[in-house]
Amino acid sequence: MTDAPRLTSLAHGGGCGCKLDPAILRRLLSEQPAAGPFERLLVGNETSDDAAVWELDDGTCVIATTDFFTPMVDDPVDFGRIAATNAISDVYAMGGKPIFALAILGMPVGKIEPAIVASILRGGAEKCAEAGIPVAGGHSIDTPEPIYGLAVIGTCRREAVRRNADALAGDAVILTKPLGVGVYSAAIKRDALDEAGYRDFIATTTRLNTIGIALAAEPSVHALTDVTGFGILGHGLEIARGAGLTFALEAGALPFLPRAEALVQEGFVTGASHRNWNAFGAEVDLPAGFPDWRRHLLTDPQTSGGLLVTCAAAQADAVLARIRDAGYAAATRIGRMAAGPARIRVDG
């Protein structure tokens, strides 16, 4: 194979932007039988959380998750690194520490050279090594599009488990990474992102969300989730629904990748952004005259995005300082949880 195709050309979507429509996913989950009366199952599919949690006899909990997707970049090592970082994040978002991973691999045999597949696996293994865990096995199949990801197992103590549904009225809301990954990925697919932009993109999508372990040890931190394919609105809405509260989002406070606002105004919008708004826009209150380009940034699908954190307002400054001191320079306080219907109210 002399002229290898671009990885992104082999996939209809990329990254977490290829998730199922959130409205369809909610309907599918609502039609599934309850997980059953398993008292040790502390977190199942009832809260749209990031992973399942099972308590063992001694108060230790096992956290289990899986995440995989099609390429959003053409460099195979970078694809593997992003996918692995994204999958491991679900364990951190529950307050746990990952202990090992299993690879999930689907490749179009005959369209991709084995060396490229090996590079994808190497990139994933590199991020697992950075997280201090082995890739202990996995499964592979022949698929029409390239697919890679991980099943990840982690552990934590019961008191450290953080669901996305436990925010309290008055909580401050903090986001640990900048938004705009979907916009950048749209630009990458059309060869419209320069080298500096690509470096920014890789830096954020391969930054492990290890801060989740420390946040779960803070009694003032009440809820955690990571922001992925449904954007800041979709995952913020999951927190609002779970808590039965209104998420008052300060749009002007949101952190973005340097070129995100300019690129979205140039038309770099993913299909998933439109799909996300159609799925849950009725549960979002926007200010009068809020421009479409800004709305697209709020529904922009993130891949390996930051953690969304709710914590007691009195400790918010200390929590934010701890996050920034850990290396998440873009971490920002972006709103608060308020009494009211389970909706998002966008201010600013």
PDB file of C-alpha atoms in Angstrom, residues 62-326:
ATOM      1  CA  VAL A  62     -14.447  -1.263  41.386  1.00  0.00           C
ATOM      2  CA  ILE A  63     -15.028   1.276  38.593  1.00  0.00           C
ATOM      3  CA  ALA A  64     -15.614  -0.036  35.061  1.00  0.00           C
ATOM      4  CA  THR A  65     -15.981   1.908  31.831  1.00  0.00           C
ATOM      5  CA  THR A  66     -15.441   1.647  28.101  1.00  0.00           C
ATOM      6  CA  ASP A  67     -14.979   4.309  25.444  1.00  0.00           C
ATOM      7  CA  PHE A  68     -13.941   4.141  21.785  1.00  0.00           C
ATOM      8  CA  PHE A  69     -14.405   6.115  18.586  1.00  0.00           C
ATOM      9  CA  THR A  70     -13.300   6.793  15.029  1.00  0.00           C
ATOM     10  CA  PRO A  71     -10.280   9.017  14.172  1.00  0.00           C
ATOM     11  CA  MET A  72     -10.388  12.774  14.567  1.00  0.00           C
ATOM     12  CA  VAL A  73      -6.720  13.186  13.531  1.00  0.00           C
ATOM     13  CA  ASP A  74      -4.586  11.565  10.837  1.00  0.00           C
ATOM     14  CA  ASP A  75      -1.491  10.874  12.929  1.00  0.00           C
ATOM     15  CA  PRO A  76      -1.993   7.307  14.231  1.00  0.00           C
ATOM     16  CA  VAL A  77       0.032   7.778  17.410  1.00  0.00           C
ATOM     17  CA  ASP A  78      -1.933  10.914  18.270  1.00  0.00           C
ATOM     18  CA  PHE A  79      -5.197   9.091  17.568  1.00  0.00           C
ATOM     19  CA  GLY A  80      -4.196   6.367  20.007  1.00  0.00           C
ATOM     20  CA  ARG A  81      -3.092   8.872  22.643  1.00  0.00           C
ATOM     21  CA  ILE A  82      -6.319  10.886  22.429  1.00  0.00           C
ATOM     22  CA  ALA A  83      -8.565   7.821  22.527  1.00  0.00           C
ATOM     23  CA  ALA A  84      -6.752   6.362  25.529  1.00  0.00           C
ATOM     24  CA  THR A  85      -6.772   9.651  27.438  1.00  0.00           C
ATOM     25  CA  ASN A  86     -10.487  10.009  26.767  1.00  0.00           C
ATOM     26  CA  ALA A  87     -11.298   6.479  27.974  1.00  0.00           C
ATOM     27  CA  ILE A  88      -9.224   6.703  31.146  1.00  0.00           C
ATOM     28  CA  SER A  89     -10.923  10.008  31.987  1.00  0.00           C
ATOM     29  CA  ASP A  90     -14.151   8.234  32.913  1.00  0.00           C
ATOM     30  CA  VAL A  91     -12.445   6.607  35.901  1.00  0.00           C
ATOM     31  CA  TYR A  92     -11.018   9.935  37.069  1.00  0.00           C
ATOM     32  CA  ALA A  93     -14.460  11.516  36.636  1.00  0.00           C
ATOM     33  CA  MET A  94     -15.878   9.024  39.154  1.00  0.00           C
ATOM     34  CA  GLY A  95     -13.166   9.877  41.673  1.00  0.00           C
ATOM     35  CA  GLY A  96     -11.171   6.707  41.039  1.00  0.00           C
ATOM     36  CA  LYS A  97      -7.680   5.594  40.158  1.00  0.00           C
ATOM     37  CA  PRO A  98      -7.276   3.430  37.022  1.00  0.00           C
ATOM     38  CA  ILE A  99      -5.516   0.075  37.503  1.00  0.00           C
ATOM     39  CA  PHE A 100      -5.535  -1.551  34.035  1.00  0.00           C
ATOM     40  CA  ALA A 101      -7.052  -1.303  30.562  1.00  0.00           C
ATOM     41  CA  LEU A 102      -8.143  -3.565  27.712  1.00  0.00           C
ATOM     42  CA  ALA A 103      -7.814  -2.386  24.108  1.00  0.00           C
ATOM     43  CA  ILE A 104     -10.819  -2.202  21.770  1.00  0.00           C
ATOM     44  CA  LEU A 105      -9.761  -2.236  18.135  1.00  0.00           C
ATOM     45  CA  GLY A 106     -11.697  -2.266  14.885  1.00  0.00           C
ATOM     46  CA  MET A 107      -9.767  -1.778  11.648  1.00  0.00           C
ATOM     47  CA  PRO A 108     -10.724  -1.959   7.936  1.00  0.00           C
ATOM     48  CA  VAL A 109      -8.428  -4.781   6.874  1.00  0.00           C
ATOM     49  CA  GLY A 110      -6.851  -4.099   3.499  1.00  0.00           C
ATOM     50  CA  LYS A 111      -7.272  -0.322   3.766  1.00  0.00           C
ATOM     51  CA  ILE A 112      -4.781   0.390   6.562  1.00  0.00           C
ATOM     52  CA  GLU A 113      -1.233  -0.938   6.794  1.00  0.00           C
ATOM     53  CA  PRO A 114      -0.424  -3.008   9.890  1.00  0.00           C
ATOM     54  CA  ALA A 115       2.302  -0.498  10.797  1.00  0.00           C
ATOM     55  CA  ILE A 116      -0.322   2.247  11.128  1.00  0.00           C
ATOM     56  CA  VAL A 117      -2.463   0.046  13.358  1.00  0.00           C
ATOM     57  CA  ALA A 118       0.597  -0.708  15.474  1.00  0.00           C
ATOM     58  CA  SER A 119       1.213   3.031  15.836  1.00  0.00           C
ATOM     59  CA  ILE A 120      -2.347   3.578  17.078  1.00  0.00           C
ATOM     60  CA  LEU A 121      -1.856   0.875  19.687  1.00  0.00           C
ATOM     61  CA  ARG A 122       1.517   2.322  20.655  1.00  0.00           C
ATOM     62  CA  GLY A 123      -0.006   5.754  21.210  1.00  0.00           C
ATOM     63  CA  GLY A 124      -2.671   4.283  23.461  1.00  0.00           C
ATOM     64  CA  ALA A 125      -0.106   2.269  25.414  1.00  0.00           C
ATOM     65  CA  GLU A 126       2.002   5.401  25.929  1.00  0.00           C
ATOM     66  CA  LYS A 127      -0.872   7.228  27.635  1.00  0.00           C
ATOM     67  CA  CYS A 128      -1.716   4.174  29.715  1.00  0.00           C
ATOM     68  CA  ALA A 129       1.916   4.044  30.851  1.00  0.00           C
ATOM     69  CA  GLU A 130       1.701   7.732  31.787  1.00  0.00           C
ATOM     70  CA  ALA A 131      -1.383   6.917  33.856  1.00  0.00           C
ATOM     71  CA  GLY A 132       0.576   4.104  35.513  1.00  0.00           C
ATOM     72  CA  ILE A 133      -1.487   1.230  34.103  1.00  0.00           C
ATOM     73  CA  PRO A 134      -0.901  -1.671  31.683  1.00  0.00           C
ATOM     74  CA  VAL A 135      -2.890  -2.567  28.607  1.00  0.00           C
ATOM     75  CA  ALA A 136      -3.560  -6.099  29.804  1.00  0.00           C
ATOM     76  CA  GLY A 137      -5.371  -7.464  26.746  1.00  0.00           C
ATOM     77  CA  GLY A 138      -8.198  -6.563  24.414  1.00  0.00           C
ATOM     78  CA  HIS A 139     -10.211  -7.557  21.361  1.00  0.00           C
ATOM     79  CA  SER A 140     -10.002  -6.704  17.652  1.00  0.00           C
ATOM     80  CA  ILE A 141     -12.316  -7.090  14.658  1.00  0.00           C
ATOM     81  CA  ASP A 142     -12.452  -6.145  10.979  1.00  0.00           C
ATOM     82  CA  THR A 143     -14.655  -3.038  10.625  1.00  0.00           C
ATOM     83  CA  PRO A 144     -15.594  -0.659   7.768  1.00  0.00           C
ATOM     84  CA  GLU A 145     -14.139   2.295   9.711  1.00  0.00           C
ATOM     85  CA  PRO A 146     -11.143   2.551  12.063  1.00  0.00           C
ATOM     86  CA  ILE A 147     -12.156   2.310  15.721  1.00  0.00           C
ATOM     87  CA  TYR A 148      -9.945   2.420  18.802  1.00  0.00           C
ATOM     88  CA  GLY A 149     -10.482   2.835  22.506  1.00  0.00           C
ATOM     89  CA  LEU A 150     -10.219   1.145  25.873  1.00  0.00           C
ATOM     90  CA  ALA A 151     -12.170  -0.610  28.549  1.00  0.00           C
ATOM     91  CA  VAL A 152     -10.708   0.702  31.805  1.00  0.00           C
ATOM     92  CA  ILE A 153     -10.945  -0.658  35.330  1.00  0.00           C
ATOM     93  CA  GLY A 154     -10.268   1.487  38.374  1.00  0.00           C
ATOM     94  CA  THR A 155     -10.758   1.516  42.113  1.00  0.00           C
ATOM     95  CA  CYS A 156     -11.636   3.926  44.892  1.00  0.00           C
ATOM     96  CA  ARG A 157     -13.067   3.921  48.395  1.00  0.00           C
ATOM     97  CA  ARG A 158     -16.835   4.214  48.688  1.00  0.00           C
ATOM     98  CA  GLU A 159     -16.592   7.680  50.219  1.00  0.00           C
ATOM     99  CA  ALA A 160     -14.600   8.895  47.207  1.00  0.00           C
ATOM    100  CA  VAL A 161     -17.235   7.995  44.593  1.00  0.00           C
ATOM    101  CA  ARG A 162     -18.463  11.128  42.830  1.00  0.00           C
ATOM    102  CA  ARG A 163     -21.554  10.907  40.640  1.00  0.00           C
ATOM    103  CA  ASN A 164     -22.763  13.557  38.211  1.00  0.00           C
ATOM    104  CA  ALA A 165     -26.103  13.728  40.045  1.00  0.00           C
ATOM    105  CA  ASP A 166     -25.088  14.990  43.488  1.00  0.00           C
ATOM    106  CA  ALA A 167     -24.723  18.748  43.001  1.00  0.00           C
ATOM    107  CA  LEU A 168     -26.287  20.944  45.673  1.00  0.00           C
ATOM    108  CA  ALA A 169     -28.081  24.276  45.343  1.00  0.00           C
ATOM    109  CA  GLY A 170     -25.552  27.065  45.738  1.00  0.00           C
ATOM    110  CA  ASP A 171     -22.630  25.017  44.425  1.00  0.00           C
ATOM    111  CA  ALA A 172     -20.076  26.752  42.256  1.00  0.00           C
ATOM    112  CA  VAL A 173     -19.354  25.058  38.918  1.00  0.00           C
ATOM    113  CA  ILE A 174     -15.781  24.764  37.614  1.00  0.00           C
ATOM    114  CA  LEU A 175     -14.510  23.537  34.232  1.00  0.00           C
ATOM    115  CA  THR A 176     -10.919  22.266  34.139  1.00  0.00           C
ATOM    116  CA  LYS A 177     -10.081  22.384  30.384  1.00  0.00           C
ATOM    117  CA  PRO A 178     -10.855  24.761  27.517  1.00  0.00           C
ATOM    118  CA  LEU A 179     -13.665  24.087  25.041  1.00  0.00           C
ATOM    119  CA  GLY A 180     -13.475  24.072  21.245  1.00  0.00           C
ATOM    120  CA  VAL A 181     -12.119  20.594  20.503  1.00  0.00           C
ATOM    121  CA  GLY A 182     -14.919  19.811  18.039  1.00  0.00           C
ATOM    122  CA  VAL A 183     -14.380  23.071  16.160  1.00  0.00           C
ATOM    123  CA  TYR A 184     -10.659  22.319  15.919  1.00  0.00           C
ATOM    124  CA  SER A 185     -11.332  18.768  14.718  1.00  0.00           C
ATOM    125  CA  ALA A 186     -13.591  20.138  11.964  1.00  0.00           C
ATOM    126  CA  ALA A 187     -10.743  22.413  10.897  1.00  0.00           C
ATOM    127  CA  ILE A 188      -8.264  19.520  10.980  1.00  0.00           C
ATOM    128  CA  LYS A 189     -10.444  17.457   8.665  1.00  0.00           C
ATOM    129  CA  ARG A 190     -10.431  20.337   6.151  1.00  0.00           C
ATOM    130  CA  ASP A 191      -6.693  21.078   6.516  1.00  0.00           C
ATOM    131  CA  ALA A 192      -7.485  24.498   7.978  1.00  0.00           C
ATOM    132  CA  LEU A 193      -5.674  24.292  11.327  1.00  0.00           C
ATOM    133  CA  ASP A 194      -2.086  25.508  11.526  1.00  0.00           C
ATOM    134  CA  GLU A 195       0.720  23.787  13.444  1.00  0.00           C
ATOM    135  CA  ALA A 196       0.316  25.974  16.527  1.00  0.00           C
ATOM    136  CA  GLY A 197      -3.386  25.203  16.640  1.00  0.00           C
ATOM    137  CA  TYR A 198      -2.704  21.485  16.261  1.00  0.00           C
ATOM    138  CA  ARG A 199      -0.245  21.609  19.162  1.00  0.00           C
ATOM    139  CA  ASP A 200      -2.867  23.297  21.339  1.00  0.00           C
ATOM    140  CA  PHE A 201      -5.391  20.667  20.276  1.00  0.00           C
ATOM    141  CA  ILE A 202      -3.086  17.746  21.124  1.00  0.00           C
ATOM    142  CA  ALA A 203      -2.008  19.308  24.410  1.00  0.00           C
ATOM    143  CA  THR A 204      -5.562  19.501  25.744  1.00  0.00           C
ATOM    144  CA  THR A 205      -6.875  16.205  24.336  1.00  0.00           C
ATOM    145  CA  THR A 206      -3.933  14.207  25.709  1.00  0.00           C
ATOM    146  CA  ARG A 207      -3.919  15.853  29.157  1.00  0.00           C
ATOM    147  CA  LEU A 208      -4.952  13.193  31.656  1.00  0.00           C
ATOM    148  CA  ASN A 209      -7.704  14.221  34.076  1.00  0.00           C
ATOM    149  CA  THR A 210      -5.749  12.897  37.059  1.00  0.00           C
ATOM    150  CA  ILE A 211      -6.985  15.843  39.151  1.00  0.00           C
ATOM    151  CA  GLY A 212     -10.214  13.873  39.589  1.00  0.00           C
ATOM    152  CA  ILE A 213      -8.532  11.715  42.247  1.00  0.00           C
ATOM    153  CA  ALA A 214      -7.629  14.746  44.361  1.00  0.00           C
ATOM    154  CA  LEU A 215     -11.021  16.381  43.846  1.00  0.00           C
ATOM    155  CA  ALA A 216     -12.816  13.265  45.072  1.00  0.00           C
ATOM    156  CA  ALA A 217     -10.876  13.519  48.330  1.00  0.00           C
ATOM    157  CA  GLU A 218     -12.348  16.998  48.928  1.00  0.00           C
ATOM    158  CA  PRO A 219     -15.595  16.845  50.970  1.00  0.00           C
ATOM    159  CA  SER A 220     -16.601  20.204  49.450  1.00  0.00           C
ATOM    160  CA  VAL A 221     -16.675  18.648  45.944  1.00  0.00           C
ATOM    161  CA  HIS A 222     -20.129  17.200  45.396  1.00  0.00           C
ATOM    162  CA  ALA A 223     -20.420  16.190  41.726  1.00  0.00           C
ATOM    163  CA  LEU A 224     -18.026  15.342  38.900  1.00  0.00           C
ATOM    164  CA  THR A 225     -18.356  14.451  35.245  1.00  0.00           C
ATOM    165  CA  ASP A 226     -16.237  14.886  32.140  1.00  0.00           C
ATOM    166  CA  VAL A 227     -17.302  16.977  29.174  1.00  0.00           C
ATOM    167  CA  THR A 228     -17.296  14.942  25.971  1.00  0.00           C
ATOM    168  CA  GLY A 229     -19.550  14.436  22.952  1.00  0.00           C
ATOM    169  CA  PHE A 230     -22.633  16.308  24.182  1.00  0.00           C
ATOM    170  CA  GLY A 231     -20.713  19.526  24.840  1.00  0.00           C
ATOM    171  CA  ILE A 232     -20.823  21.758  27.896  1.00  0.00           C
ATOM    172  CA  LEU A 233     -24.612  22.126  27.592  1.00  0.00           C
ATOM    173  CA  GLY A 234     -25.320  18.405  27.309  1.00  0.00           C
ATOM    174  CA  HIS A 235     -23.131  17.322  30.180  1.00  0.00           C
ATOM    175  CA  GLY A 236     -24.120  20.325  32.278  1.00  0.00           C
ATOM    176  CA  LEU A 237     -27.724  19.339  31.688  1.00  0.00           C
ATOM    177  CA  GLU A 238     -26.997  15.834  32.987  1.00  0.00           C
ATOM    178  CA  ILE A 239     -25.822  17.420  36.243  1.00  0.00           C
ATOM    179  CA  ALA A 240     -28.915  19.631  36.376  1.00  0.00           C
ATOM    180  CA  ARG A 241     -31.281  16.730  35.717  1.00  0.00           C
ATOM    181  CA  GLY A 242     -29.589  14.487  38.254  1.00  0.00           C
ATOM    182  CA  ALA A 243     -29.752  17.091  41.001  1.00  0.00           C
ATOM    183  CA  GLY A 244     -33.134  18.562  40.034  1.00  0.00           C
ATOM    184  CA  LEU A 245     -31.560  22.033  39.879  1.00  0.00           C
ATOM    185  CA  THR A 246     -30.953  24.851  37.405  1.00  0.00           C
ATOM    186  CA  PHE A 247     -27.409  25.246  36.118  1.00  0.00           C
ATOM    187  CA  ALA A 248     -26.804  28.982  35.723  1.00  0.00           C
ATOM    188  CA  LEU A 249     -24.012  29.042  33.140  1.00  0.00           C
ATOM    189  CA  GLU A 250     -21.964  32.210  32.650  1.00  0.00           C
ATOM    190  CA  ALA A 251     -21.184  32.035  28.939  1.00  0.00           C
ATOM    191  CA  GLY A 252     -18.722  34.903  29.143  1.00  0.00           C
ATOM    192  CA  ALA A 253     -16.598  33.002  31.671  1.00  0.00           C
ATOM    193  CA  LEU A 254     -16.094  29.870  29.559  1.00  0.00           C
ATOM    194  CA  PRO A 255     -12.490  29.053  28.571  1.00  0.00           C
ATOM    195  CA  PHE A 256     -11.839  28.257  24.904  1.00  0.00           C
ATOM    196  CA  LEU A 257      -8.930  27.074  22.816  1.00  0.00           C
ATOM    197  CA  PRO A 258      -7.224  30.140  21.292  1.00  0.00           C
ATOM    198  CA  ARG A 259      -8.776  29.976  17.807  1.00  0.00           C
ATOM    199  CA  ALA A 260     -12.124  28.354  18.647  1.00  0.00           C
ATOM    200  CA  GLU A 261     -14.231  31.509  18.462  1.00  0.00           C
ATOM    201  CA  ALA A 262     -12.669  32.633  15.188  1.00  0.00           C
ATOM    202  CA  LEU A 263     -12.943  29.197  13.579  1.00  0.00           C
ATOM    203  CA  VAL A 264     -16.592  28.682  14.493  1.00  0.00           C
ATOM    204  CA  GLN A 265     -17.439  32.049  12.916  1.00  0.00           C
ATOM    205  CA  GLU A 266     -15.668  30.851   9.753  1.00  0.00           C
ATOM    206  CA  GLY A 267     -18.072  27.910   9.596  1.00  0.00           C
ATOM    207  CA  PHE A 268     -16.128  25.127  11.273  1.00  0.00           C
ATOM    208  CA  VAL A 269     -19.083  23.510  13.021  1.00  0.00           C
ATOM    209  CA  THR A 270     -19.577  19.766  13.422  1.00  0.00           C
ATOM    210  CA  GLY A 271     -22.765  17.935  12.573  1.00  0.00           C
ATOM    211  CA  ALA A 272     -22.826  16.769  16.190  1.00  0.00           C
ATOM    212  CA  SER A 273     -23.199  20.374  17.360  1.00  0.00           C
ATOM    213  CA  HIS A 274     -26.456  20.715  15.402  1.00  0.00           C
ATOM    214  CA  ARG A 275     -27.598  17.289  16.578  1.00  0.00           C
ATOM    215  CA  ASN A 276     -26.888  18.146  20.224  1.00  0.00           C
ATOM    216  CA  TRP A 277     -28.931  21.337  20.078  1.00  0.00           C
ATOM    217  CA  ASN A 278     -31.843  19.578  18.408  1.00  0.00           C
ATOM    218  CA  ALA A 279     -31.776  16.939  21.149  1.00  0.00           C
ATOM    219  CA  PHE A 280     -31.800  19.154  24.242  1.00  0.00           C
ATOM    220  CA  GLY A 281     -32.101  22.795  23.185  1.00  0.00           C
ATOM    221  CA  ALA A 282     -35.653  22.913  24.565  1.00  0.00           C
ATOM    222  CA  GLU A 283     -34.155  22.551  28.046  1.00  0.00           C
ATOM    223  CA  VAL A 284     -31.816  25.530  27.639  1.00  0.00           C
ATOM    224  CA  ASP A 285     -32.687  29.196  28.141  1.00  0.00           C
ATOM    225  CA  LEU A 286     -30.506  31.525  26.061  1.00  0.00           C
ATOM    226  CA  PRO A 287     -30.297  35.318  26.411  1.00  0.00           C
ATOM    227  CA  ALA A 288     -32.138  37.361  23.805  1.00  0.00           C
ATOM    228  CA  GLY A 289     -30.026  37.896  20.714  1.00  0.00           C
ATOM    229  CA  PHE A 290     -27.525  35.173  21.590  1.00  0.00           C
ATOM    230  CA  PRO A 291     -25.708  34.563  18.265  1.00  0.00           C
ATOM    231  CA  ASP A 292     -25.723  31.140  16.632  1.00  0.00           C
ATOM    232  CA  TRP A 293     -21.935  30.941  16.533  1.00  0.00           C
ATOM    233  CA  ARG A 294     -21.781  31.237  20.327  1.00  0.00           C
ATOM    234  CA  ARG A 295     -24.500  28.629  20.710  1.00  0.00           C
ATOM    235  CA  HIS A 296     -22.468  26.243  18.539  1.00  0.00           C
ATOM    236  CA  LEU A 297     -19.578  26.571  20.975  1.00  0.00           C
ATOM    237  CA  LEU A 298     -21.887  25.497  23.799  1.00  0.00           C
ATOM    238  CA  THR A 299     -22.973  22.349  21.937  1.00  0.00           C
ATOM    239  CA  ASP A 300     -19.553  21.685  20.417  1.00  0.00           C
ATOM    240  CA  PRO A 301     -18.675  18.007  21.023  1.00  0.00           C
ATOM    241  CA  GLN A 302     -15.544  17.638  23.113  1.00  0.00           C
ATOM    242  CA  THR A 303     -13.204  14.677  22.960  1.00  0.00           C
ATOM    243  CA  SER A 304     -11.091  14.045  26.050  1.00  0.00           C
ATOM    244  CA  GLY A 305     -12.508  17.241  27.529  1.00  0.00           C
ATOM    245  CA  GLY A 306     -12.134  18.603  31.015  1.00  0.00           C
ATOM    246  CA  LEU A 307     -13.905  17.749  34.228  1.00  0.00           C
ATOM    247  CA  LEU A 308     -17.055  19.612  35.220  1.00  0.00           C
ATOM    248  CA  VAL A 309     -16.928  20.086  38.983  1.00  0.00           C
ATOM    249  CA  THR A 310     -19.525  21.334  41.444  1.00  0.00           C
ATOM    250  CA  CYS A 311     -18.377  22.317  44.904  1.00  0.00           C
ATOM    251  CA  ALA A 312     -19.480  24.354  47.902  1.00  0.00           C
ATOM    252  CA  ALA A 313     -19.247  28.041  46.981  1.00  0.00           C
ATOM    253  CA  ALA A 314     -17.253  28.916  50.101  1.00  0.00           C
ATOM    254  CA  GLN A 315     -14.460  26.546  49.050  1.00  0.00           C
ATOM    255  CA  ALA A 316     -14.615  27.285  45.304  1.00  0.00           C
ATOM    256  CA  ASP A 317     -11.577  29.562  45.213  1.00  0.00           C
ATOM    257  CA  ALA A 318      -9.457  26.995  47.062  1.00  0.00           C
ATOM    258  CA  VAL A 319     -10.657  24.160  44.818  1.00  0.00           C
ATOM    259  CA  LEU A 320      -9.982  26.218  41.681  1.00  0.00           C
ATOM    260  CA  ALA A 321      -6.499  27.126  42.926  1.00  0.00           C
ATOM    261  CA  ARG A 322      -5.742  23.464  43.570  1.00  0.00           C
ATOM    262  CA  ILE A 323      -6.824  22.539  40.039  1.00  0.00           C
ATOM    263  CA  ARG A 324      -4.690  25.276  38.469  1.00  0.00           C
ATOM    264  CA  ASP A 325      -1.694  24.384  40.649  1.00  0.00           C
ATOM    265  CA  ALA A 326      -1.964  20.830  39.296  1.00  0.00           C
TER     266      ALA A 326
END
